[in-house]
């Protein structure tokens, strides 16, 4: 964090010291992503004010910090992070310079949402960043599975109850309601995806292991040679061969990647098709909350799989 940012913190802190006296009725929460913000709103209702830093249409590994982020973290009662080093490129300096002891990692107001969920791709053996892998602590895109979303909601319910014990029953009731709606939606999503179990596909980034595992789909390759490394000609040719051999048609792409290479691959593969799915709330404008995220992705993917498989 530079000097200018520090000055902004000082000015903001001085302003808030005078302004917050009467504004303590809501907990001020900041989350790394819009997915966490959506789940937090589900559980926290009108007892919380939530700000998400990364927008759903941005690559969450690479977020440009803005002055407004400093204001948000400075006044936060609770910070909720994705963890697993997803935010390692942008969050640590922001938290350190926030001048907010409550939300430092290890403090009561810092919640790592990855601690009680199912994490895939946990590496074995020695991993170095020289390998170019941005997933050194396991796959950080774990929110893309509704069962993990439920576990995140439970962790948030517990943390909010700890920070605001008088509202414990309120948070419990909000969680139960979210749980019920999510469970009903999961039945629909599982039914929609059931005919396509075992279908093979390709994704751009390794964003979807939890999602694909949940719905029984098999990812046979990635447009990126390694997570965080742009496509290379040799890897692209190998991927085209592999798709041809396996009769693989679909390439799932996150909205923040260039379509050039995926489209070139699709053009080389019989029946090849590029499908843009939303990896986060806000990833496309139709997706405004966590349940909508799966509603959108499952509908789009099931439609594309129906076309690709004829089932
Ligand atoms: Zn990633």
Tab-separated table of C-alpha atoms in Angstrom, residues 23-260:
chain	number	residue	atom	x	y	z
A	23	UNK	CA	-24.679	3.710	12.820
A	24	UNK	CA	-23.913	0.657	14.953
A	25	UNK	CA	-27.168	-1.220	14.380
A	26	UNK	CA	-25.789	-3.207	11.435
A	27	UNK	CA	-22.607	-5.229	11.220
A	28	UNK	CA	-20.349	-3.929	8.457
A	29	UNK	CA	-19.142	-6.894	6.450
A	30	UNK	CA	-16.677	-7.060	3.591
A	31	UNK	CA	-16.265	-10.183	1.483
A	32	UNK	CA	-13.700	-11.012	-1.182
A	33	UNK	CA	-16.296	-12.069	-3.762
A	34	UNK	CA	-19.936	-11.536	-4.694
A	35	UNK	CA	-20.675	-15.214	-3.962
A	36	UNK	CA	-19.672	-14.782	-0.327
A	37	UNK	CA	-21.607	-11.499	-0.202
A	38	UNK	CA	-24.749	-13.201	-1.497
A	39	UNK	CA	-24.565	-16.033	1.049
A	40	UNK	CA	-23.856	-13.480	3.790
A	41	UNK	CA	-26.976	-11.485	2.836
A	42	UNK	CA	-29.027	-14.678	2.910
A	43	UNK	CA	-27.964	-15.364	6.490
A	44	UNK	CA	-27.487	-11.820	7.789
A	45	UNK	CA	-30.632	-10.224	6.357
A	46	UNK	CA	-31.161	-6.648	7.517
A	47	UNK	CA	-28.690	-7.016	10.392
A	48	UNK	CA	-25.732	-6.710	8.018
A	49	UNK	CA	-24.380	-4.301	5.403
A	50	UNK	CA	-22.215	-6.227	2.936
A	51	UNK	CA	-19.656	-5.029	0.398
A	52	UNK	CA	-17.960	-7.425	-2.047
A	53	UNK	CA	-14.539	-6.361	-3.326
A	54	UNK	CA	-14.026	-8.532	-6.438
A	55	UNK	CA	-16.851	-8.317	-8.944
A	56	UNK	CA	-18.178	-11.546	-10.422
A	57	UNK	CA	-17.046	-10.602	-13.927
A	58	UNK	CA	-13.428	-10.203	-12.765
A	59	UNK	CA	-10.833	-12.955	-12.479
A	60	UNK	CA	-10.729	-13.295	-8.673
A	61	UNK	CA	-7.039	-14.207	-8.743
A	62	UNK	CA	-6.169	-10.802	-10.197
A	63	UNK	CA	-8.125	-7.875	-8.767
A	64	UNK	CA	-7.015	-4.253	-9.037
A	65	UNK	CA	-7.344	-2.684	-5.562
A	66	UNK	CA	-9.338	0.571	-5.514
A	67	UNK	CA	-9.373	3.360	-2.908
A	68	UNK	CA	-12.955	2.384	-2.038
A	69	UNK	CA	-11.636	-0.999	-0.874
A	70	UNK	CA	-9.582	0.741	1.825
A	71	UNK	CA	-12.630	2.575	3.123
A	72	UNK	CA	-14.582	-0.679	3.204
A	73	UNK	CA	-11.988	-2.779	5.072
A	74	UNK	CA	-11.162	0.050	7.453
A	75	UNK	CA	-14.697	0.119	8.833
A	76	UNK	CA	-15.466	-3.620	8.629
A	77	UNK	CA	-16.546	-5.652	11.682
A	78	UNK	CA	-15.916	-8.837	9.731
A	79	UNK	CA	-13.926	-9.784	6.620
A	80	UNK	CA	-14.855	-13.022	4.860
A	81	UNK	CA	-12.166	-14.430	2.545
A	82	UNK	CA	-12.256	-17.288	0.048
A	83	UNK	CA	-8.796	-18.397	1.210
A	84	UNK	CA	-6.628	-21.151	-0.352
A	85	UNK	CA	-4.484	-18.298	-1.709
A	86	UNK	CA	-7.153	-17.147	-4.175
A	87	UNK	CA	-6.629	-13.548	-3.045
A	88	UNK	CA	-2.885	-13.757	-2.384
A	89	UNK	CA	-2.091	-11.267	-5.152
A	90	UNK	CA	-4.228	-8.438	-3.792
A	91	UNK	CA	-5.766	-8.959	-0.345
A	92	UNK	CA	-2.859	-9.213	2.149
A	93	UNK	CA	-1.550	-5.647	1.585
A	94	UNK	CA	-5.092	-4.306	1.795
A	95	UNK	CA	-5.788	-6.021	5.134
A	96	UNK	CA	-2.390	-5.037	6.540
A	97	UNK	CA	-2.888	-1.377	5.675
A	98	UNK	CA	-6.530	-1.250	6.766
A	99	UNK	CA	-5.651	0.022	10.271
A	100	UNK	CA	-8.354	-2.320	11.484
A	101	UNK	CA	-7.114	-4.796	14.094
A	102	UNK	CA	-10.471	-6.613	14.148
A	103	UNK	CA	-10.108	-8.109	10.673
A	104	UNK	CA	-6.476	-9.217	10.662
A	105	UNK	CA	-6.034	-12.938	9.883
A	106	UNK	CA	-6.329	-14.829	13.172
A	107	UNK	CA	-8.489	-12.125	14.751
A	108	UNK	CA	-12.143	-12.587	15.601
A	109	UNK	CA	-13.324	-10.556	12.607
A	110	UNK	CA	-11.539	-12.559	9.910
A	111	UNK	CA	-13.316	-15.613	8.529
A	112	UNK	CA	-11.613	-17.926	6.030
A	113	UNK	CA	-14.579	-19.579	4.304
A	114	UNK	CA	-12.440	-22.447	2.970
A	115	UNK	CA	-11.760	-24.055	6.337
A	116	UNK	CA	-14.876	-26.241	6.606
A	117	UNK	CA	-15.721	-27.056	2.991
A	118	UNK	CA	-14.764	-29.806	0.558
A	119	UNK	CA	-11.509	-28.790	-1.141
A	120	UNK	CA	-10.281	-30.612	-4.248
A	121	UNK	CA	-6.922	-30.635	-6.086
A	122	UNK	CA	-4.882	-30.507	-2.875
A	123	UNK	CA	-1.329	-30.911	-4.151
A	124	UNK	CA	0.956	-33.632	-2.931
A	125	UNK	CA	4.705	-33.152	-2.845
A	126	UNK	CA	6.696	-29.998	-3.364
A	127	UNK	CA	4.901	-27.112	-5.086
A	128	UNK	CA	6.617	-23.906	-6.145
A	129	UNK	CA	5.210	-20.824	-7.800
A	130	UNK	CA	7.830	-21.218	-10.514
A	131	UNK	CA	5.542	-23.957	-11.829
A	132	UNK	CA	3.039	-21.192	-12.579
A	133	UNK	CA	0.223	-22.774	-10.651
A	134	UNK	CA	-2.109	-20.313	-8.917
A	135	UNK	CA	-3.725	-23.113	-6.887
A	136	UNK	CA	-0.908	-24.116	-4.529
A	137	UNK	CA	-3.181	-24.843	-1.518
A	138	UNK	CA	-5.918	-26.801	-3.227
A	139	UNK	CA	-8.617	-25.558	-5.555
A	140	UNK	CA	-10.010	-22.208	-4.349
A	141	UNK	CA	-13.104	-22.269	-6.628
A	142	UNK	CA	-14.939	-24.477	-4.138
A	143	UNK	CA	-18.027	-22.228	-3.905
A	144	UNK	CA	-19.156	-23.637	-7.275
A	145	UNK	CA	-20.901	-26.532	-5.553
A	146	UNK	CA	-24.148	-25.971	-3.635
A	147	UNK	CA	-23.185	-28.364	-0.833
A	148	UNK	CA	-20.142	-26.219	-0.164
A	149	UNK	CA	-22.378	-23.137	-0.323
A	150	UNK	CA	-24.438	-24.605	2.504
A	151	UNK	CA	-21.265	-25.193	4.570
A	152	UNK	CA	-20.139	-21.610	3.916
A	153	UNK	CA	-23.563	-20.387	5.086
A	154	UNK	CA	-23.206	-22.404	8.298
A	155	UNK	CA	-19.794	-20.885	9.023
A	156	UNK	CA	-21.211	-17.397	8.398
A	157	UNK	CA	-24.231	-18.095	10.630
A	158	UNK	CA	-21.927	-19.197	13.435
A	159	UNK	CA	-19.610	-16.214	13.050
A	160	UNK	CA	-22.445	-13.646	12.896
A	161	UNK	CA	-23.993	-15.210	16.008
A	162	UNK	CA	-20.653	-14.889	17.772
A	163	UNK	CA	-20.285	-11.221	16.797
A	164	UNK	CA	-23.919	-10.348	17.516
A	165	UNK	CA	-25.241	-12.871	20.087
A	166	UNK	CA	-28.545	-11.033	20.521
A	167	UNK	CA	-29.418	-11.875	16.890
A	168	UNK	CA	-28.523	-15.554	17.078
A	169	UNK	CA	-32.111	-16.788	16.612
A	170	UNK	CA	-32.589	-14.401	13.679
A	171	UNK	CA	-29.482	-15.710	11.889
A	172	UNK	CA	-30.507	-19.321	12.622
A	173	UNK	CA	-33.948	-18.740	11.097
A	174	UNK	CA	-32.468	-17.010	8.027
A	175	UNK	CA	-30.004	-19.873	7.561
A	176	UNK	CA	-32.769	-22.487	7.840
A	177	UNK	CA	-34.788	-20.665	5.189
A	178	UNK	CA	-31.779	-20.491	2.837
A	179	UNK	CA	-31.027	-24.164	3.473
A	180	UNK	CA	-34.609	-25.117	2.555
A	181	UNK	CA	-34.614	-23.113	-0.684
A	182	UNK	CA	-31.183	-24.408	-1.652
A	183	UNK	CA	-32.187	-28.028	-0.995
A	184	UNK	CA	-35.309	-27.659	-3.151
A	185	UNK	CA	-33.242	-26.112	-5.963
A	186	UNK	CA	-30.585	-28.833	-5.697
A	187	UNK	CA	-33.234	-31.462	-6.485
A	188	UNK	CA	-34.047	-29.613	-9.715
A	189	UNK	CA	-30.389	-29.160	-10.680
A	190	UNK	CA	-29.489	-32.793	-9.986
A	191	UNK	CA	-32.463	-33.942	-12.076
A	192	UNK	CA	-31.551	-31.621	-14.961
A	193	UNK	CA	-27.959	-32.876	-15.039
A	194	UNK	CA	-28.660	-36.569	-14.366
A	195	UNK	CA	-28.898	-37.656	-18.045
A	196	UNK	CA	-25.380	-36.393	-18.771
A	197	UNK	CA	-23.407	-38.214	-16.059
A	198	UNK	CA	-19.991	-39.262	-17.364
A	199	UNK	CA	-19.956	-36.750	-20.255
A	200	UNK	CA	-16.490	-35.372	-20.947
A	201	UNK	CA	-15.727	-31.710	-21.458
A	202	UNK	CA	-12.952	-29.112	-21.371
A	203	UNK	CA	-12.757	-25.928	-19.301
A	204	UNK	CA	-10.525	-22.881	-19.718
A	205	UNK	CA	-9.330	-22.481	-16.123
A	206	UNK	CA	-9.519	-25.104	-13.398
A	207	UNK	CA	-12.557	-23.315	-11.881
A	208	UNK	CA	-15.048	-26.158	-11.967
A	209	UNK	CA	-13.785	-29.330	-10.229
A	210	UNK	CA	-16.342	-29.123	-7.400
A	211	UNK	CA	-19.155	-28.276	-9.828
A	212	UNK	CA	-18.279	-31.088	-12.247
A	213	UNK	CA	-17.805	-33.624	-9.463
A	214	UNK	CA	-21.216	-32.759	-8.044
A	215	UNK	CA	-22.945	-33.297	-11.381
A	216	UNK	CA	-20.885	-36.312	-12.496
A	217	UNK	CA	-19.148	-34.666	-15.465
A	218	UNK	CA	-15.559	-35.418	-16.416
A	219	UNK	CA	-13.111	-32.635	-17.276
A	220	UNK	CA	-10.463	-34.107	-19.598
A	221	UNK	CA	-8.360	-30.992	-20.134
A	222	UNK	CA	-7.923	-27.247	-19.796
A	223	UNK	CA	-7.269	-24.446	-22.295
A	224	UNK	CA	-4.640	-23.167	-19.844
A	225	UNK	CA	-1.556	-25.418	-19.700
A	226	UNK	CA	-1.495	-24.769	-15.915
A	227	UNK	CA	-3.812	-22.660	-13.745
A	228	UNK	CA	-2.898	-19.015	-14.350
A	229	UNK	CA	-0.726	-19.703	-17.430
A	230	UNK	CA	-2.058	-18.462	-20.804
A	231	UNK	CA	-2.680	-20.941	-23.649
A	232	UNK	CA	0.348	-22.059	-25.669
A	233	UNK	CA	0.331	-23.422	-29.254
A	234	UNK	CA	1.769	-26.843	-28.304
A	235	UNK	CA	-0.702	-27.349	-25.447
A	236	UNK	CA	-3.583	-26.217	-27.668
A	237	UNK	CA	-2.670	-28.786	-30.345
A	238	UNK	CA	-2.498	-31.567	-27.745
A	239	UNK	CA	-5.874	-30.535	-26.375
A	240	UNK	CA	-7.455	-30.587	-29.858
A	241	UNK	CA	-6.108	-34.118	-30.417
A	242	UNK	CA	-7.391	-35.272	-27.059
A	243	UNK	CA	-10.848	-33.815	-27.713
A	244	UNK	CA	-10.998	-35.481	-31.135
A	245	UNK	CA	-9.944	-38.849	-29.710
A	246	UNK	CA	-12.517	-38.659	-26.901
A	247	UNK	CA	-15.346	-37.170	-28.976
A	248	UNK	CA	-15.362	-34.170	-26.622
A	249	UNK	CA	-17.343	-31.178	-27.874
A	250	UNK	CA	-17.862	-28.618	-25.107
A	251	UNK	CA	-15.385	-25.978	-23.915
A	252	UNK	CA	-16.567	-24.086	-20.822
A	253	UNK	CA	-15.084	-20.577	-20.539
A	254	UNK	CA	-15.217	-18.027	-17.716
A	255	UNK	CA	-16.405	-14.582	-18.900
A	256	UNK	CA	-13.090	-12.850	-18.144
A	257	UNK	CA	-10.986	-14.915	-20.568
A	258	UNK	CA	-10.426	-14.251	-24.274
A	259	UNK	CA	-12.572	-16.424	-26.535
A	260	UNK	CA	-9.938	-16.513	-29.277
